[in-house]
PDB file of C-alpha atoms in Angstrom:
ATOM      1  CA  UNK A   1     115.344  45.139 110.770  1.00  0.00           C
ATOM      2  CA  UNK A   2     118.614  47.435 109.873  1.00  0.00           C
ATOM      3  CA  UNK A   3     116.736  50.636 109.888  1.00  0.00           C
ATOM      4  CA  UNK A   4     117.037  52.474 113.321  1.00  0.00           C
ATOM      5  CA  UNK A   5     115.016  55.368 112.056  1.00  0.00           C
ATOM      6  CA  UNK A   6     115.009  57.607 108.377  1.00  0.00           C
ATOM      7  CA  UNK A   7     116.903  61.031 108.939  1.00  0.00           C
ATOM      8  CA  UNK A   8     114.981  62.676 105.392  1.00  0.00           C
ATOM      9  CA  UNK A   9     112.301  62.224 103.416  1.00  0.00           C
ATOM     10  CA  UNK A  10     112.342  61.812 100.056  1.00  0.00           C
ATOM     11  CA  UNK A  11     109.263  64.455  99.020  1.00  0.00           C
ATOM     12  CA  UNK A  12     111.208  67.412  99.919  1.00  0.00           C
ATOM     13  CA  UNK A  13     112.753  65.676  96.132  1.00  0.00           C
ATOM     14  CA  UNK A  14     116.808  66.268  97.032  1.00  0.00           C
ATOM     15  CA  UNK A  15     117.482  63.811  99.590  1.00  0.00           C
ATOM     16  CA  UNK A  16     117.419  60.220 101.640  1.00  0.00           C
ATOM     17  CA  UNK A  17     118.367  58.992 104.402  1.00  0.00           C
ATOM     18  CA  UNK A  18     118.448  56.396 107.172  1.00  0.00           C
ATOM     19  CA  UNK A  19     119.933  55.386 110.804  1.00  0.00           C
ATOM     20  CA  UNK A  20     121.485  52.027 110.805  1.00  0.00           C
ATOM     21  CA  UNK A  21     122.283  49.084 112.752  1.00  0.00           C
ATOM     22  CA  UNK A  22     126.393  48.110 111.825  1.00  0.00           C
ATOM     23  CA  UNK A  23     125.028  44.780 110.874  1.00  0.00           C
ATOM     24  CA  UNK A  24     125.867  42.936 107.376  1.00  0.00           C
ATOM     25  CA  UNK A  25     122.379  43.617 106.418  1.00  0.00           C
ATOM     26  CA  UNK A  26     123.115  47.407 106.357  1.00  0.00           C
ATOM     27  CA  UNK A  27     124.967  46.766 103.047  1.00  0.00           C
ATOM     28  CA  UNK A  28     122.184  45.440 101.393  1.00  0.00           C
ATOM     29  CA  UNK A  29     119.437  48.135 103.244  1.00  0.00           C
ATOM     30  CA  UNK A  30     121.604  50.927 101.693  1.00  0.00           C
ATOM     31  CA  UNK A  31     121.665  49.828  98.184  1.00  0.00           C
ATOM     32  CA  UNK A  32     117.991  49.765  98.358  1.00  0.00           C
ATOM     33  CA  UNK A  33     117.749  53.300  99.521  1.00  0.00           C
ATOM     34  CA  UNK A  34     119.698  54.111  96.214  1.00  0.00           C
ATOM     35  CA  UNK A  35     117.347  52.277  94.059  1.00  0.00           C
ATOM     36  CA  UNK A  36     114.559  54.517  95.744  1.00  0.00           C
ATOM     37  CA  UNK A  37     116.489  57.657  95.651  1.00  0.00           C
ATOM     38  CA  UNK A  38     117.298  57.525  92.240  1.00  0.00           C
ATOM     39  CA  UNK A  39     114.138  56.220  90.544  1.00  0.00           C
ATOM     40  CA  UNK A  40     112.731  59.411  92.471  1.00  0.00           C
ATOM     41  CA  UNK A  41     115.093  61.556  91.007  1.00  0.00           C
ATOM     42  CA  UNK A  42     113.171  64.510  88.048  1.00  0.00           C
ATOM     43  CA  UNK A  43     115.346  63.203  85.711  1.00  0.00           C
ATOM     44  CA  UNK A  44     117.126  60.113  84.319  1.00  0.00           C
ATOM     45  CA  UNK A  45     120.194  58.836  85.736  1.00  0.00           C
ATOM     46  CA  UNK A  46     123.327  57.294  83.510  1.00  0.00           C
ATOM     47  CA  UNK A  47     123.236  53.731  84.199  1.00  0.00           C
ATOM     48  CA  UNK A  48     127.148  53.858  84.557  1.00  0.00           C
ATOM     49  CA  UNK A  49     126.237  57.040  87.229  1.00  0.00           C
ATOM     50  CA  UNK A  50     123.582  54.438  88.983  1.00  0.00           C
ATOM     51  CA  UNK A  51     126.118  51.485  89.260  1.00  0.00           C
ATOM     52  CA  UNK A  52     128.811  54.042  90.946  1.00  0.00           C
ATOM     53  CA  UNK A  53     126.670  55.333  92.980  1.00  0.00           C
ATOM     54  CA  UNK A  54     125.586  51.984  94.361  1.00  0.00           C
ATOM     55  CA  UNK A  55     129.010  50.831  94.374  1.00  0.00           C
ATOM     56  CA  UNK A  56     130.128  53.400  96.415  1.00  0.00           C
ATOM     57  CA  UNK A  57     126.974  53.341  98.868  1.00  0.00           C
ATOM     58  CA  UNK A  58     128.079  49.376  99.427  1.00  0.00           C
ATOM     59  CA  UNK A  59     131.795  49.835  99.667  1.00  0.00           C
ATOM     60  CA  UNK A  60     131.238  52.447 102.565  1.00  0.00           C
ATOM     61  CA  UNK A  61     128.351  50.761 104.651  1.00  0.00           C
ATOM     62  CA  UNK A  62     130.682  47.785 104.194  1.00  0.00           C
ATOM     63  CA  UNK A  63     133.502  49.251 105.728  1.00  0.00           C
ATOM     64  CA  UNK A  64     131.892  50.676 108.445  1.00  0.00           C
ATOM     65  CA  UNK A  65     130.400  46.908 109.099  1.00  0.00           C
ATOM     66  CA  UNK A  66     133.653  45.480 108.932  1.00  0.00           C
ATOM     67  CA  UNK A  67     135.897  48.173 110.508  1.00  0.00           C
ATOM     68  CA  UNK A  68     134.191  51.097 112.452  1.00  0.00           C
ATOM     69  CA  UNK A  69     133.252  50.794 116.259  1.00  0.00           C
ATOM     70  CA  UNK A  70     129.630  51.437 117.253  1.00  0.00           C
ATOM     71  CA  UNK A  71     126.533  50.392 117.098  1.00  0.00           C
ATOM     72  CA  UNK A  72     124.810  52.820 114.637  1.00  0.00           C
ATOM     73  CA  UNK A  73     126.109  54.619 111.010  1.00  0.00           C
ATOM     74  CA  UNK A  74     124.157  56.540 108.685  1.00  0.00           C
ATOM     75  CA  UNK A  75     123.895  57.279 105.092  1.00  0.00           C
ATOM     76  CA  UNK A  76     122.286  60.517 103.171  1.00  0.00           C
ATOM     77  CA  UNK A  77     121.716  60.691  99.266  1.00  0.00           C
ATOM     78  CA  UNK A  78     121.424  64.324  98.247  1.00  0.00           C
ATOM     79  CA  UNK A  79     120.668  65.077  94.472  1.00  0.00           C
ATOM     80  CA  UNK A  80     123.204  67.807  93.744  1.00  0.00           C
ATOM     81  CA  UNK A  81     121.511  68.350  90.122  1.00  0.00           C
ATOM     82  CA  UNK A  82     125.028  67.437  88.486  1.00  0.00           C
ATOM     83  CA  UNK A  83     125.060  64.066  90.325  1.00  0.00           C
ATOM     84  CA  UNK A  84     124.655  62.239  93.843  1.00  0.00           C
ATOM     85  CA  UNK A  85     126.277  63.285  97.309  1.00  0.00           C
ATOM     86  CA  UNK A  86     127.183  60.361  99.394  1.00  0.00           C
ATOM     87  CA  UNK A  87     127.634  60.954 103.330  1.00  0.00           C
ATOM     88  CA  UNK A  88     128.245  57.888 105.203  1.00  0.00           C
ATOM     89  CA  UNK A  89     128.892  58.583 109.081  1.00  0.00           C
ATOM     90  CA  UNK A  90     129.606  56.467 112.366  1.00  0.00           C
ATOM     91  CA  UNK A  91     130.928  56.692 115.492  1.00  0.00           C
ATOM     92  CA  UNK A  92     134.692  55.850 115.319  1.00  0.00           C
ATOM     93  CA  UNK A  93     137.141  58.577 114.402  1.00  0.00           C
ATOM     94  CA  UNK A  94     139.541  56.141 112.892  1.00  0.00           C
ATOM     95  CA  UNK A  95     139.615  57.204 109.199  1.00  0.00           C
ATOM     96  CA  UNK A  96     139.646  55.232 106.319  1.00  0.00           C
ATOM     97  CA  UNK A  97     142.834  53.547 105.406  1.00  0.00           C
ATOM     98  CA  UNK A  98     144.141  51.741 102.154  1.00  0.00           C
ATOM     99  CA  UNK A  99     144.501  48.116 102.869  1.00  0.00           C
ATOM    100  CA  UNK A 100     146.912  45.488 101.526  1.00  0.00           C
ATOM    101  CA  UNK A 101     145.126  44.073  99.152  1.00  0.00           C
ATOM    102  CA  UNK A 102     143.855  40.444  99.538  1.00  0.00           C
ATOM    103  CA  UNK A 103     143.636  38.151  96.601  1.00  0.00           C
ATOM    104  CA  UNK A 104     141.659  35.361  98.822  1.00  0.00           C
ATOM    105  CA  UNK A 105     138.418  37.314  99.688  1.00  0.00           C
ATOM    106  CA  UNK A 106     140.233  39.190 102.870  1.00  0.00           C
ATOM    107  CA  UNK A 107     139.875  42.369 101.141  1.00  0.00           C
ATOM    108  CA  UNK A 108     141.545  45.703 100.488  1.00  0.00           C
ATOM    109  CA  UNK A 109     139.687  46.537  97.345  1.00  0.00           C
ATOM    110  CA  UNK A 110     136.652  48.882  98.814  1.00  0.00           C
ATOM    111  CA  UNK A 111     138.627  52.152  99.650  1.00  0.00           C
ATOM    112  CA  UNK A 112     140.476  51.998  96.272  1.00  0.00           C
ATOM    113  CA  UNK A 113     137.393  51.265  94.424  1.00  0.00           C
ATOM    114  CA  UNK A 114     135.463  54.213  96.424  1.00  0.00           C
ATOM    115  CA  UNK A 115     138.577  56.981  95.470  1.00  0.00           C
ATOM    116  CA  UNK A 116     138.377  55.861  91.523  1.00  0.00           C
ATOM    117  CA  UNK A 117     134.323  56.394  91.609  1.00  0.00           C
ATOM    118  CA  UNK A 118     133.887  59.533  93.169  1.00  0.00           C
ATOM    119  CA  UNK A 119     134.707  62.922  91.800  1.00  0.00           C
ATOM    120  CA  UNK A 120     134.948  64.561  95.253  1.00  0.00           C
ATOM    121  CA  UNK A 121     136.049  62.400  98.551  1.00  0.00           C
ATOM    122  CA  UNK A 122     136.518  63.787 101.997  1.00  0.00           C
ATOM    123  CA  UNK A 123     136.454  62.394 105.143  1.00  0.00           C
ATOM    124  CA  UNK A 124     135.729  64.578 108.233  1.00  0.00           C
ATOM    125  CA  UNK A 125     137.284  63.063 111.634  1.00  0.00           C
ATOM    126  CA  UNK A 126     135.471  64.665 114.940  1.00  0.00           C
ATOM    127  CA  UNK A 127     136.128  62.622 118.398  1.00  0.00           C
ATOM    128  CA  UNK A 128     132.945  61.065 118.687  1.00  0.00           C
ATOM    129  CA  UNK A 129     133.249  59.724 114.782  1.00  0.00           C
ATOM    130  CA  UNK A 130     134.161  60.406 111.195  1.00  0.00           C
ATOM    131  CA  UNK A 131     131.432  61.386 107.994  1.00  0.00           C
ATOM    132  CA  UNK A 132     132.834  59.873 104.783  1.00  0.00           C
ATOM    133  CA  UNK A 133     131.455  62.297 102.155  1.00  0.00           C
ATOM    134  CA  UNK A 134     131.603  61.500  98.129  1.00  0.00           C
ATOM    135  CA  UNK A 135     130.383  63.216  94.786  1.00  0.00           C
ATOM    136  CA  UNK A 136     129.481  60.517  92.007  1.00  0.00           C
ATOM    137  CA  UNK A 137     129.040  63.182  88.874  1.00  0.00           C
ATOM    138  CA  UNK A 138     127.054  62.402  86.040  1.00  0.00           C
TER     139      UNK A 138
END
């Protein structure tokens, strides 16, 4: 199982999240946490919103999998009214970098992908880690 433990609940109505093993499962975990959040959400979401949000949710957990140290990350949804905050955090202080991009399935295509989608990106380095924090608007 991926989940390590939940770090919100979803009846307080603003928020998910979860603890998570760095496992390629997590991916795929993650995107169902989006599903959940935003079919809980008080009002409808743009389907173009919904597919952003999940892409971005992916790309991140993905690049943790693939590129952060540690055992653990986690991700939190928070309903901002205007559209979804994203905060994806592990324990390597490294911070996201472009990559050359690969044509044969190597890569390079999440980070760019993640910019274009989001409205707001930030990432916030501390020595134990980094939190990758988005904005998908609606």
């Amino acid at each position: 199982m991926t989940t390590v433990e939940p770090s919100c609940e979803l009846g307080t109505g603003t928020g998910l999240g979860a603890r998570l093993e760095r496992d390629p499962q997590a991916a795929v975990y993650a995107r169902g946490m989006v599903r959940t959040f935003l079919d809980a959400l008080p009002r409808a979401v743009p389907r173009e919103t919904a597919e952003a949000v999940l892409l971005v949710v992916s790309e991140l957990v993905t690049n943790v999998v693939r590129h952060a140290r540690g055992r653990l990350c986690s991700v939190d949804l928070r309903d901002m009214g205007n559209g979804v905050r994203i905060s994806v955090s592990d324990d390597d202080p490294e911070p996201p970098r472009p990559r050359r991009l690969d044509l044969t399935g190597q890569g390079g295509f999440g980070w760019p992908l993640v910019r274009r989608l989001s409205s707001e990106l930030t990432v916030l380095s501390r020595p134990d880690g980094k939190t990758v924090l988005a904005v998908v608007s609606f």
